[in-house]
PDB file of C-alpha atoms in Angstrom:
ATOM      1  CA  UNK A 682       0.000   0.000   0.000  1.00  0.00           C
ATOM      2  CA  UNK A 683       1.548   3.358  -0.789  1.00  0.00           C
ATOM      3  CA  UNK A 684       1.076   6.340   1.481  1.00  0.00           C
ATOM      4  CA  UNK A 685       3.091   8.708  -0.098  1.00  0.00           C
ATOM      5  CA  UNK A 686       2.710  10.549  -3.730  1.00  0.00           C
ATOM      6  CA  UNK A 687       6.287  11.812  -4.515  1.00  0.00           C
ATOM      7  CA  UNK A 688       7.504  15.420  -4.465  1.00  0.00           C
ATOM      8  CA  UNK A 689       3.515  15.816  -3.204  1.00  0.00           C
ATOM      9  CA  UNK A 690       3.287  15.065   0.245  1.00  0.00           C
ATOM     10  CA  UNK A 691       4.138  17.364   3.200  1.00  0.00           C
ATOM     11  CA  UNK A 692       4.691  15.582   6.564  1.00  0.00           C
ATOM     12  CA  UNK A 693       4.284  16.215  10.139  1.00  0.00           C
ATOM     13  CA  UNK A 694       6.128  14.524  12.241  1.00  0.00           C
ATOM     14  CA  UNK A 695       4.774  14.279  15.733  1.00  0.00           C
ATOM     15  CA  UNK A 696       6.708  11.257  17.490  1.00  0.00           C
ATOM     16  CA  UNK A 697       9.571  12.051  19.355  1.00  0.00           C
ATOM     17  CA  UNK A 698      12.925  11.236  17.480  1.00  0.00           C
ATOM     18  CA  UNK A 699      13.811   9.265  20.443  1.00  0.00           C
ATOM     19  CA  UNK A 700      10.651   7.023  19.849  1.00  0.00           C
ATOM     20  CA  UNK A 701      11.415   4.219  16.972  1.00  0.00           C
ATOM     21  CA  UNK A 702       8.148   5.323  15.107  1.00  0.00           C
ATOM     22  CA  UNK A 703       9.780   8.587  14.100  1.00  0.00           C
ATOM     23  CA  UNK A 704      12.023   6.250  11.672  1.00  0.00           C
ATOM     24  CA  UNK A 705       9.108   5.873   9.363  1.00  0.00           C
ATOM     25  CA  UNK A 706       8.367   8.934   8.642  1.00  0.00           C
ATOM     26  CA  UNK A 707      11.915  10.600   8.772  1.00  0.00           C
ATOM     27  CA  UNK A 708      13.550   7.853   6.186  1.00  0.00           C
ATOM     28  CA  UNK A 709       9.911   7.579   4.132  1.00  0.00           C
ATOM     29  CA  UNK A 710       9.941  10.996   3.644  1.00  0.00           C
ATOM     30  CA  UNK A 711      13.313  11.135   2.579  1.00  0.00           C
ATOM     31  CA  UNK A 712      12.626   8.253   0.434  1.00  0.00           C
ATOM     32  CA  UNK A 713       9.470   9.639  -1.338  1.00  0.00           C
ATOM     33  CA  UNK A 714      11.032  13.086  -1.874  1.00  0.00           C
ATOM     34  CA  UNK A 715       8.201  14.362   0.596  1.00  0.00           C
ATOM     35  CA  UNK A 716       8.818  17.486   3.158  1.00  0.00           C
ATOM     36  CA  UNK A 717       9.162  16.707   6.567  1.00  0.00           C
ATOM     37  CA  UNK A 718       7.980  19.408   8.994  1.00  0.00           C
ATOM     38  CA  UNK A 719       8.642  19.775  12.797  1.00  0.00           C
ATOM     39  CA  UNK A 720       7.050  21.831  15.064  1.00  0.00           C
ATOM     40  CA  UNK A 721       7.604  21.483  18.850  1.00  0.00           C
ATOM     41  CA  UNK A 722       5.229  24.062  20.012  1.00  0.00           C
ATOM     42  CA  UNK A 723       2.476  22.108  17.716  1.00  0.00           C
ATOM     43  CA  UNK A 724       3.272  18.650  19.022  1.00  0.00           C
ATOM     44  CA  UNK A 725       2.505  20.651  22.887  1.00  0.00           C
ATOM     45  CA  UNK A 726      -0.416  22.173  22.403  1.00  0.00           C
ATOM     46  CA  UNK A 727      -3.046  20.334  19.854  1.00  0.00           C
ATOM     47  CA  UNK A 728      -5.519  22.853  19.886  1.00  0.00           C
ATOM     48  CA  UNK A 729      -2.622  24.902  17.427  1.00  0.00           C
ATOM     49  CA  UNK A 730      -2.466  21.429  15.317  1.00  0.00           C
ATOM     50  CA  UNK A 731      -5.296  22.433  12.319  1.00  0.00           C
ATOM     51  CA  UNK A 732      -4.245  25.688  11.548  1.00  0.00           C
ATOM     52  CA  UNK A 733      -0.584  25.043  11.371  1.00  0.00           C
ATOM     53  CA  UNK A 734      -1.390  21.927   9.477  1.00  0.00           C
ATOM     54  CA  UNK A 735      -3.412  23.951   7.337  1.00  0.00           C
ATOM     55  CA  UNK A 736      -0.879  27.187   7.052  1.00  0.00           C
ATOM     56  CA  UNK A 737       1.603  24.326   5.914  1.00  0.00           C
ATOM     57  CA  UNK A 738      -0.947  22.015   3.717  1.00  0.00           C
ATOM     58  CA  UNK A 739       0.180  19.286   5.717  1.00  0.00           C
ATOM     59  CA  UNK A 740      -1.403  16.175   3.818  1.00  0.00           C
ATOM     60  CA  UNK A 741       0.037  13.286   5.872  1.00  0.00           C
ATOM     61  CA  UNK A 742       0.244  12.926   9.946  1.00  0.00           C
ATOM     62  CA  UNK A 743       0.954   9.981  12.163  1.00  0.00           C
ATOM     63  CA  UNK A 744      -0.468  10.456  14.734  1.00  0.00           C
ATOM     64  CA  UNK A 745      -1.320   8.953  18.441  1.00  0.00           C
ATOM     65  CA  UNK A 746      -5.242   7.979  19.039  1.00  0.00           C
ATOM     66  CA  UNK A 747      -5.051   9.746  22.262  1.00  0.00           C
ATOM     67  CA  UNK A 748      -4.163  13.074  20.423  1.00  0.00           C
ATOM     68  CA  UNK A 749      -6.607  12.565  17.577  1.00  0.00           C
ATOM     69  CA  UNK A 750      -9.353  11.574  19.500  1.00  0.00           C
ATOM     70  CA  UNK A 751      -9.168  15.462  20.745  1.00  0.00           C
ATOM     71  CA  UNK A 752      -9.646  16.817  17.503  1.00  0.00           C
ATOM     72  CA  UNK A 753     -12.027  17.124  14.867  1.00  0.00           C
ATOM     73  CA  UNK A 754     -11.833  15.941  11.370  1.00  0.00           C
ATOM     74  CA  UNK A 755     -13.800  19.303  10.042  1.00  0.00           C
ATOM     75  CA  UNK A 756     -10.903  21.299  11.419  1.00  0.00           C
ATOM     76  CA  UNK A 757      -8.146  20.142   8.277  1.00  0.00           C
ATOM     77  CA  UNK A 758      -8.260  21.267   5.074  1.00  0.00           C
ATOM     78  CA  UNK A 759      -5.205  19.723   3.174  1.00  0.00           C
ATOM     79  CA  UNK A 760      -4.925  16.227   5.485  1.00  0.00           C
ATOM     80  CA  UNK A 761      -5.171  13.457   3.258  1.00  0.00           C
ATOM     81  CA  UNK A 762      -3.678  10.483   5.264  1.00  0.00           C
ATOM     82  CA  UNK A 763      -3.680   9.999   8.870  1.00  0.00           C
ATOM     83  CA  UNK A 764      -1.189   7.154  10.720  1.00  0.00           C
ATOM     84  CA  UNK A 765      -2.250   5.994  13.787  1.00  0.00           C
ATOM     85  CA  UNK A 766      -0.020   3.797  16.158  1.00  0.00           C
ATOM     86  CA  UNK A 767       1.680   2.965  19.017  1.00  0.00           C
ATOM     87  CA  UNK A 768      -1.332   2.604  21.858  1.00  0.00           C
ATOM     88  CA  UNK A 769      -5.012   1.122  21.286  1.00  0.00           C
ATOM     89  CA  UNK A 770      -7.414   3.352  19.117  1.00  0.00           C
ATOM     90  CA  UNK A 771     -10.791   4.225  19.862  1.00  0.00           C
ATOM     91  CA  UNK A 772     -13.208   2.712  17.225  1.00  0.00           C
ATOM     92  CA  UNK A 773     -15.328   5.825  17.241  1.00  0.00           C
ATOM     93  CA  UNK A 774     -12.438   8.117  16.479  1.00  0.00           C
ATOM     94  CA  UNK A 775     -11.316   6.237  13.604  1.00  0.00           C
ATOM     95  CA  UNK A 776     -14.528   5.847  11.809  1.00  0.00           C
ATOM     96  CA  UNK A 777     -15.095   9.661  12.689  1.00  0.00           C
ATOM     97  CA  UNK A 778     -11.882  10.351  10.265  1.00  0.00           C
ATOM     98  CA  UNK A 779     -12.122   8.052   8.475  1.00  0.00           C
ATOM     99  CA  UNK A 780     -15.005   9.171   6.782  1.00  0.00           C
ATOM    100  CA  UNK A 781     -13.069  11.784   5.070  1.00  0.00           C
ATOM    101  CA  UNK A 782      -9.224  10.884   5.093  1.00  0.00           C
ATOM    102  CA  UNK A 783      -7.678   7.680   4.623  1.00  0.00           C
ATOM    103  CA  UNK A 784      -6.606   5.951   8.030  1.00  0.00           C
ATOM    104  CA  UNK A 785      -4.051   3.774   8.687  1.00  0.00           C
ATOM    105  CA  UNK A 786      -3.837   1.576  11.900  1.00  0.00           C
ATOM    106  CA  UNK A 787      -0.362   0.151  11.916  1.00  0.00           C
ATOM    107  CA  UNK A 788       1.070  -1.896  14.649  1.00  0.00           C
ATOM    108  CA  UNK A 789       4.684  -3.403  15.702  1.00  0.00           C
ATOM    109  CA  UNK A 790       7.292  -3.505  18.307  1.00  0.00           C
ATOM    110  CA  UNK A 791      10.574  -2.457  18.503  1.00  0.00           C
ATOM    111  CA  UNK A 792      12.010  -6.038  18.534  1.00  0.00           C
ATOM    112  CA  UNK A 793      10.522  -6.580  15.337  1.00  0.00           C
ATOM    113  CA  UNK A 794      11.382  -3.091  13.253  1.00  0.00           C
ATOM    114  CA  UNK A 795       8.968  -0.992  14.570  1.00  0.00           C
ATOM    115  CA  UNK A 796       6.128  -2.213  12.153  1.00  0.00           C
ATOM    116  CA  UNK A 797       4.905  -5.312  11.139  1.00  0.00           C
ATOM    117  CA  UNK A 798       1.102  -4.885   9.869  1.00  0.00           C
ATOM    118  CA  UNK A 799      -1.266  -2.570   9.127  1.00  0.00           C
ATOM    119  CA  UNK A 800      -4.459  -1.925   7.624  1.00  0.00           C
ATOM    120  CA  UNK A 801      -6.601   1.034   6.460  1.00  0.00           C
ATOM    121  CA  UNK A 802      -9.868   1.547   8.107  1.00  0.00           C
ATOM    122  CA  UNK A 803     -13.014   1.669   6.723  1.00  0.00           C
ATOM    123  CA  UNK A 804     -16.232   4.188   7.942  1.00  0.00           C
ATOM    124  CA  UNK A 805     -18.136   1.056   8.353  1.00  0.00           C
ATOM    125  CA  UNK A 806     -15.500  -0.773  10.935  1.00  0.00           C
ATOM    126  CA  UNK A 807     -16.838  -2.239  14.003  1.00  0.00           C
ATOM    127  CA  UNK A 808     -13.709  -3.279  15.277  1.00  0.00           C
ATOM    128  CA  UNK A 809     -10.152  -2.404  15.531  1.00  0.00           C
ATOM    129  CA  UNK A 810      -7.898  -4.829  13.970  1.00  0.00           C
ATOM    130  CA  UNK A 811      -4.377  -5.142  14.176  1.00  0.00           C
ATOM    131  CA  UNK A 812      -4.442  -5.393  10.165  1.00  0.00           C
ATOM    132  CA  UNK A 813      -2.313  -7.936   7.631  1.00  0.00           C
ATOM    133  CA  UNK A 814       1.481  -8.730   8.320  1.00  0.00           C
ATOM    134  CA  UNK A 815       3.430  -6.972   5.676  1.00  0.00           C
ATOM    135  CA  UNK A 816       5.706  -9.009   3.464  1.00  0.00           C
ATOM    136  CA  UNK A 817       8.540 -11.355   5.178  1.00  0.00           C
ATOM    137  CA  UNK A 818       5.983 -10.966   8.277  1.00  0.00           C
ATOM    138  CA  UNK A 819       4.424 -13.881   9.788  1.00  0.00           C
ATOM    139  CA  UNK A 820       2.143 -13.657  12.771  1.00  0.00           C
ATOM    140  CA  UNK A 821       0.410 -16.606  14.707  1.00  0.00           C
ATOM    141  CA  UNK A 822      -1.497 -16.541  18.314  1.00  0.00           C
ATOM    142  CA  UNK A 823      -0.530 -19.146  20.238  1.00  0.00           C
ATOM    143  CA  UNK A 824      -1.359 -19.912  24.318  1.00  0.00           C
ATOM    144  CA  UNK A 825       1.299 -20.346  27.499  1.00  0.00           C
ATOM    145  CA  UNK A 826       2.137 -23.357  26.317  1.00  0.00           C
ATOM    146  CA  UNK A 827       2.522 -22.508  22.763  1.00  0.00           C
ATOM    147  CA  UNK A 828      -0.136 -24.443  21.067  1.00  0.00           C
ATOM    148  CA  UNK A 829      -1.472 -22.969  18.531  1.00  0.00           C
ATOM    149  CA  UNK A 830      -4.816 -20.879  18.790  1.00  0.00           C
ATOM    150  CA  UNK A 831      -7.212 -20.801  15.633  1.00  0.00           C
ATOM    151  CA  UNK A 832     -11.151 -21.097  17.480  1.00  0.00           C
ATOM    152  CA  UNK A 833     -12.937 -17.695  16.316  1.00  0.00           C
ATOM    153  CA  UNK A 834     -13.083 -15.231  19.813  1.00  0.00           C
ATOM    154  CA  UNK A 835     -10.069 -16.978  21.415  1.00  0.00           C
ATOM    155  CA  UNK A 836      -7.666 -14.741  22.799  1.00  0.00           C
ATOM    156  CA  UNK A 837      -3.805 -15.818  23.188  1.00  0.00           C
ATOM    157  CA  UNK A 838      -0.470 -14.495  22.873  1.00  0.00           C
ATOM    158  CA  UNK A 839       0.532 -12.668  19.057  1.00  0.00           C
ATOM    159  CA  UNK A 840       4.395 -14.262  17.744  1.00  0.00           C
ATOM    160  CA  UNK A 841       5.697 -12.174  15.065  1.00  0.00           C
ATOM    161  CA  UNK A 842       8.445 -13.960  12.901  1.00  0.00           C
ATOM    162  CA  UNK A 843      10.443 -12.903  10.076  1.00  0.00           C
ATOM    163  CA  UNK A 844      13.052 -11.365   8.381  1.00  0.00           C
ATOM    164  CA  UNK A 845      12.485  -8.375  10.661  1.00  0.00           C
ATOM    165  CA  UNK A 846      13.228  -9.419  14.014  1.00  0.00           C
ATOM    166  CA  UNK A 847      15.984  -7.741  16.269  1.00  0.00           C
ATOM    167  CA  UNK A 848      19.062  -9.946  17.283  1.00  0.00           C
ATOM    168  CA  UNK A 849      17.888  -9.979  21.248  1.00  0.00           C
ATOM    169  CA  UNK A 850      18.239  -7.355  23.926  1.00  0.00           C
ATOM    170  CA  UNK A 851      21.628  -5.706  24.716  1.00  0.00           C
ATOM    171  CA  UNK A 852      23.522  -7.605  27.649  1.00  0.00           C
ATOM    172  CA  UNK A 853      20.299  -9.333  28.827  1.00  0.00           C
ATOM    173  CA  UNK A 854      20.879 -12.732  28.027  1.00  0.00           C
ATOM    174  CA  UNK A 855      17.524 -14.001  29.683  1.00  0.00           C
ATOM    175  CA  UNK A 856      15.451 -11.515  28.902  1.00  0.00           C
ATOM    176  CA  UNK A 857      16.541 -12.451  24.817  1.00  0.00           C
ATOM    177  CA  UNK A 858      15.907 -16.532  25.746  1.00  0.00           C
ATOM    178  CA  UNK A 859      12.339 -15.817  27.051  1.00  0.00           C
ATOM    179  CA  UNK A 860      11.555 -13.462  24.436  1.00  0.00           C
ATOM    180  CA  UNK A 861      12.868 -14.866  21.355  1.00  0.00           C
ATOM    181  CA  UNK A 862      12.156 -18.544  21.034  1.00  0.00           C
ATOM    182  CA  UNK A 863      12.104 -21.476  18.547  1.00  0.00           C
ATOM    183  CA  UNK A 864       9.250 -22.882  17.533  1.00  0.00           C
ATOM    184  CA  UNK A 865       8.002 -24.976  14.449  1.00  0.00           C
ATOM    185  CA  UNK A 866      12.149 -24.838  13.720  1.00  0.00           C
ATOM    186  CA  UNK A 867      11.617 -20.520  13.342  1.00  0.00           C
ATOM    187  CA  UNK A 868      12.671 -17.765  15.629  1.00  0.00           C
ATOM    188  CA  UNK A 869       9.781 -16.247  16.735  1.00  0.00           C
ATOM    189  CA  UNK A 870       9.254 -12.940  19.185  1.00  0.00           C
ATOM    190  CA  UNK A 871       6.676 -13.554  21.946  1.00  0.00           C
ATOM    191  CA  UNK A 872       5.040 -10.116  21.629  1.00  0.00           C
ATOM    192  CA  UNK A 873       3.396  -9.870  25.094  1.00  0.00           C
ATOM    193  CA  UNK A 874      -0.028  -8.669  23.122  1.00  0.00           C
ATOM    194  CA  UNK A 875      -3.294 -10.329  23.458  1.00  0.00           C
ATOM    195  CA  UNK A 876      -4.986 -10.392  20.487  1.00  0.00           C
ATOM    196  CA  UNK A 877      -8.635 -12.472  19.805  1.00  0.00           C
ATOM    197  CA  UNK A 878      -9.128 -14.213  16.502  1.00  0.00           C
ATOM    198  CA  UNK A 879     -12.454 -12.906  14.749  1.00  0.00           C
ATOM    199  CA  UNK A 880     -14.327 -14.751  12.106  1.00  0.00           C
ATOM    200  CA  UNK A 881     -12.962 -13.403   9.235  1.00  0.00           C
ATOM    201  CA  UNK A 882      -9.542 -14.338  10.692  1.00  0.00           C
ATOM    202  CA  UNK A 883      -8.513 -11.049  11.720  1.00  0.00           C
ATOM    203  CA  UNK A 884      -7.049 -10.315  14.759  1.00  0.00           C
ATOM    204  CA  UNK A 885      -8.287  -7.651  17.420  1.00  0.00           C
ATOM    205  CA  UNK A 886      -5.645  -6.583  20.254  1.00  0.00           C
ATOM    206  CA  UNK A 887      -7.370  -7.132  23.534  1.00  0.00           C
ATOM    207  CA  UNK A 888      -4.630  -5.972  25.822  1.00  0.00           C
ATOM    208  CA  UNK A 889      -1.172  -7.004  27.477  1.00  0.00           C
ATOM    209  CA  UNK A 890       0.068 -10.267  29.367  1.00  0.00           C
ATOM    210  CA  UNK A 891       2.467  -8.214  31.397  1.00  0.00           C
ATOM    211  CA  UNK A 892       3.024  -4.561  32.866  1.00  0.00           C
ATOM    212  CA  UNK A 893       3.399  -2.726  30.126  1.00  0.00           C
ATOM    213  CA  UNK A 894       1.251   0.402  29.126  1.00  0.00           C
ATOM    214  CA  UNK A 895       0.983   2.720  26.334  1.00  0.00           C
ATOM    215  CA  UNK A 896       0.260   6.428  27.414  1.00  0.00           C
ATOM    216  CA  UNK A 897       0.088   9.024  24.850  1.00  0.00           C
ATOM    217  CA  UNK A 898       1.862   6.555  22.527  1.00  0.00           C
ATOM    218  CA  UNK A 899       4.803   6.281  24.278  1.00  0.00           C
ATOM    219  CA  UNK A 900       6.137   2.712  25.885  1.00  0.00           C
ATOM    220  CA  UNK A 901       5.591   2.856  29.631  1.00  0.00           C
ATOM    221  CA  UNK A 902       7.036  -0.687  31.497  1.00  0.00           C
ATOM    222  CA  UNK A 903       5.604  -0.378  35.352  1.00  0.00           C
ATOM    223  CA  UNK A 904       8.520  -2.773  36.982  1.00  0.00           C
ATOM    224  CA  UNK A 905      11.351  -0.467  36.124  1.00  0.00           C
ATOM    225  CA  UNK A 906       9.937   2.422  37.563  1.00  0.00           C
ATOM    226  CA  UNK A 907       9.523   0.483  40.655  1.00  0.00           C
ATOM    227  CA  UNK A 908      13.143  -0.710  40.024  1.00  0.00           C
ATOM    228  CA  UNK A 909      14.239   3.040  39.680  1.00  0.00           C
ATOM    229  CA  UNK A 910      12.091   4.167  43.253  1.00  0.00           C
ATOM    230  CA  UNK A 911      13.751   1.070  44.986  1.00  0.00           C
ATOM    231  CA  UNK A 912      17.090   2.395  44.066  1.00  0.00           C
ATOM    232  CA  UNK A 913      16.725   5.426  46.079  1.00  0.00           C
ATOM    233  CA  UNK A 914      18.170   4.815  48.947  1.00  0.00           C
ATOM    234  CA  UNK A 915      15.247   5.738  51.463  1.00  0.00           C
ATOM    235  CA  UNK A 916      13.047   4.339  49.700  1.00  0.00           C
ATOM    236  CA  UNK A 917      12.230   0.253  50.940  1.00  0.00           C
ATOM    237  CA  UNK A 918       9.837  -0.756  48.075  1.00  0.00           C
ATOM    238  CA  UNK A 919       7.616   0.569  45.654  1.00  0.00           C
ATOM    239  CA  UNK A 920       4.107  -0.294  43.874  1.00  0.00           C
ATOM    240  CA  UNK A 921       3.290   1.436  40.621  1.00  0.00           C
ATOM    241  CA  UNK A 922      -0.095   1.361  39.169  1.00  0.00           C
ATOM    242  CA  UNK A 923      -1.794   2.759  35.946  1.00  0.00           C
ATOM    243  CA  UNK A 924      -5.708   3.962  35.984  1.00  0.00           C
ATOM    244  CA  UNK A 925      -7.490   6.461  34.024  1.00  0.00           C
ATOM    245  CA  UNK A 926      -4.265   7.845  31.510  1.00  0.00           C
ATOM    246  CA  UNK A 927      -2.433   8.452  35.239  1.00  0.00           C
ATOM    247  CA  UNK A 928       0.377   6.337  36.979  1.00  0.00           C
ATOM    248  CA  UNK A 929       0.151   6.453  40.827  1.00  0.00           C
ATOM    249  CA  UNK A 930       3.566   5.344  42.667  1.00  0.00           C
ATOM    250  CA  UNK A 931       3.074   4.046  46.074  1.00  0.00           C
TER     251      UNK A 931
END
C-alpha cells in the first residue's frame, strides 16, 4: 500500500525522534522526496495542530489515538492520510476520520522493526484490527504453552516472525531466551499482546500479558519504575499502578 505521492506530500512529524516510530516517517519521507515538517510548540499544544497543518498544507500525519481523539476531522483542510499507532485506538475516532481521510492503523514492536502490519480503516469498521502482516511478516497466536490458537473469539499471545526481528536485547541474556524462542524450527518474538481471533480471521488486540502500558503513545514498562524508586536509597519498596491515563507510585 503506498502512502506517499512523490515530491507531493508534506509531513508532520509528531513522534519524538527518540521514539522508533519517528524512523518511518523521517527515512519515508526522505525516500518519497516528501517534506518533513517539525514543530515542537504544535506537538505541545493540539488545539494549534489544524491551523498550522493547514498554514503548511500538511497532507500526511501519524499520529497517536489519544491526540486525535481530541480533535475534529472538520478542522483540516489539506490532510489526506492519517497514521495511527503505538497505543489502542478508539473505534469511534477512527470511523469519525475516516469518513473523510484515509486511516491507517499500523502496529509493531521495537524487537521486530517498529512495524509489522497494518491496515486502512473503513467508515463502516466495528472493530479495531491489528491489520495484515506486511511481506517477510508472519504472525500466529498461540497460548502459554505454545499451542497454537485458531477457534474464532479466542484470545492468546501474538508471535511475530520474520526477516524483521531484532538480534535480542543488549547484555540481557535471559530476557533475549524468554523473548525470542524457537518454535516450528523458526525464531519467533513472543510479543506480550493479546490479540482475539475474529471470524474473518482477523485479529483484534485485547490488551497485554504483562506490565506494560501505552500512554500518549509512548512505551511505559511499570517494573522499572519500581526498580528506579527502589534504588533510592530511602526508599524500601515501591508499587506502581496505571488507571485512568495516570500512573500512581506508592
Amino acid at each position: 500500500m503506498r502512502f506517499f505521492n512523490l515530491e507531493k506530500d508534506n509531513i508532520f512529524l509528531y513522534v519524538s525522534i527518540l521514539f522508533d516510530a519517528s524512523l518511518s516517517d523521517i527515512f519515508c519521507s526522505f525516500y518519497s522526496g516528501s517534506t518533513l515538517f517539525i514543530n515542537d510548540s504544535v506537538k505541545k499544544n493540539p488545539n494549534k495542530m489544524a491551523a498550522y497543518f493547514n498554514a503548511q498544507r500538511i497532507s500526511y500525519a501519524d499520529l497517536p489515538p489519544s491526540i486525535l481523539k481530541l480533535l475534529s476531522p472538520k478542522m483540516f483542510v489539506s490532510l489526506k492520510t492519517i497514521v495511527v499507532g503505538g497505543e489502542a485506538a478508539d473505534i469511534g475516532t477512527l470511523r469519525r476520520f475516516a469518513d473523510i481521510f484515509r486511516v491507517i492503523n499500523v502496529y509493531g514492536p521495537t524487537e521486530a522493526s517498529i512495524c509489522t502490519s497494518m491496515e486502512r480503516c473503513s467508515p463502516g469498521r466495528t472493530k479495531p484490527t491489528i491489520g495484515n502482516p506486511l511481506s517477510n511478516v508472519n504472525y500466529y497466536v498461540v497460548d502459554e504453552s505454545l499451542r497454537e490458537v485458531t477457534k474464532p473469539d479466542e484470545v492468546g499471545e501474538l508471535l511475530i516472525g520474520g526477516k524483521c526481528l531484532a538480534t535480542g536485547y543488549v547484555n540481557k541474556p535471559e530476557l533475549t531466551y524468554n523473548r525470542f524462542v524457537e518454535w516450528r524450527g523458526e525464531r519467533y518474538f513472543r510479543s506480550g499482546a493479546l490479540v482475539r481471533v475474529l471470524d474473518n480471521g482477523e485479529l483484534e488486540f485485547v490488551g497485554r500479558k504483562d506490565r506494560q502500558i501505552k500512554h500518549r503513545g509512548n512505551l511505559i514498562c511499570l517494573e522499572e519504575i519500581e526498580a528506579a524508586l527502589k534504588r533510592l536509597p530511602e526508599i524500601y519498596d515501591a508499587k506502581v499502578i496505571y488507571e485512568e491515563k495516570k500512573l500512581y507510585c506508592f
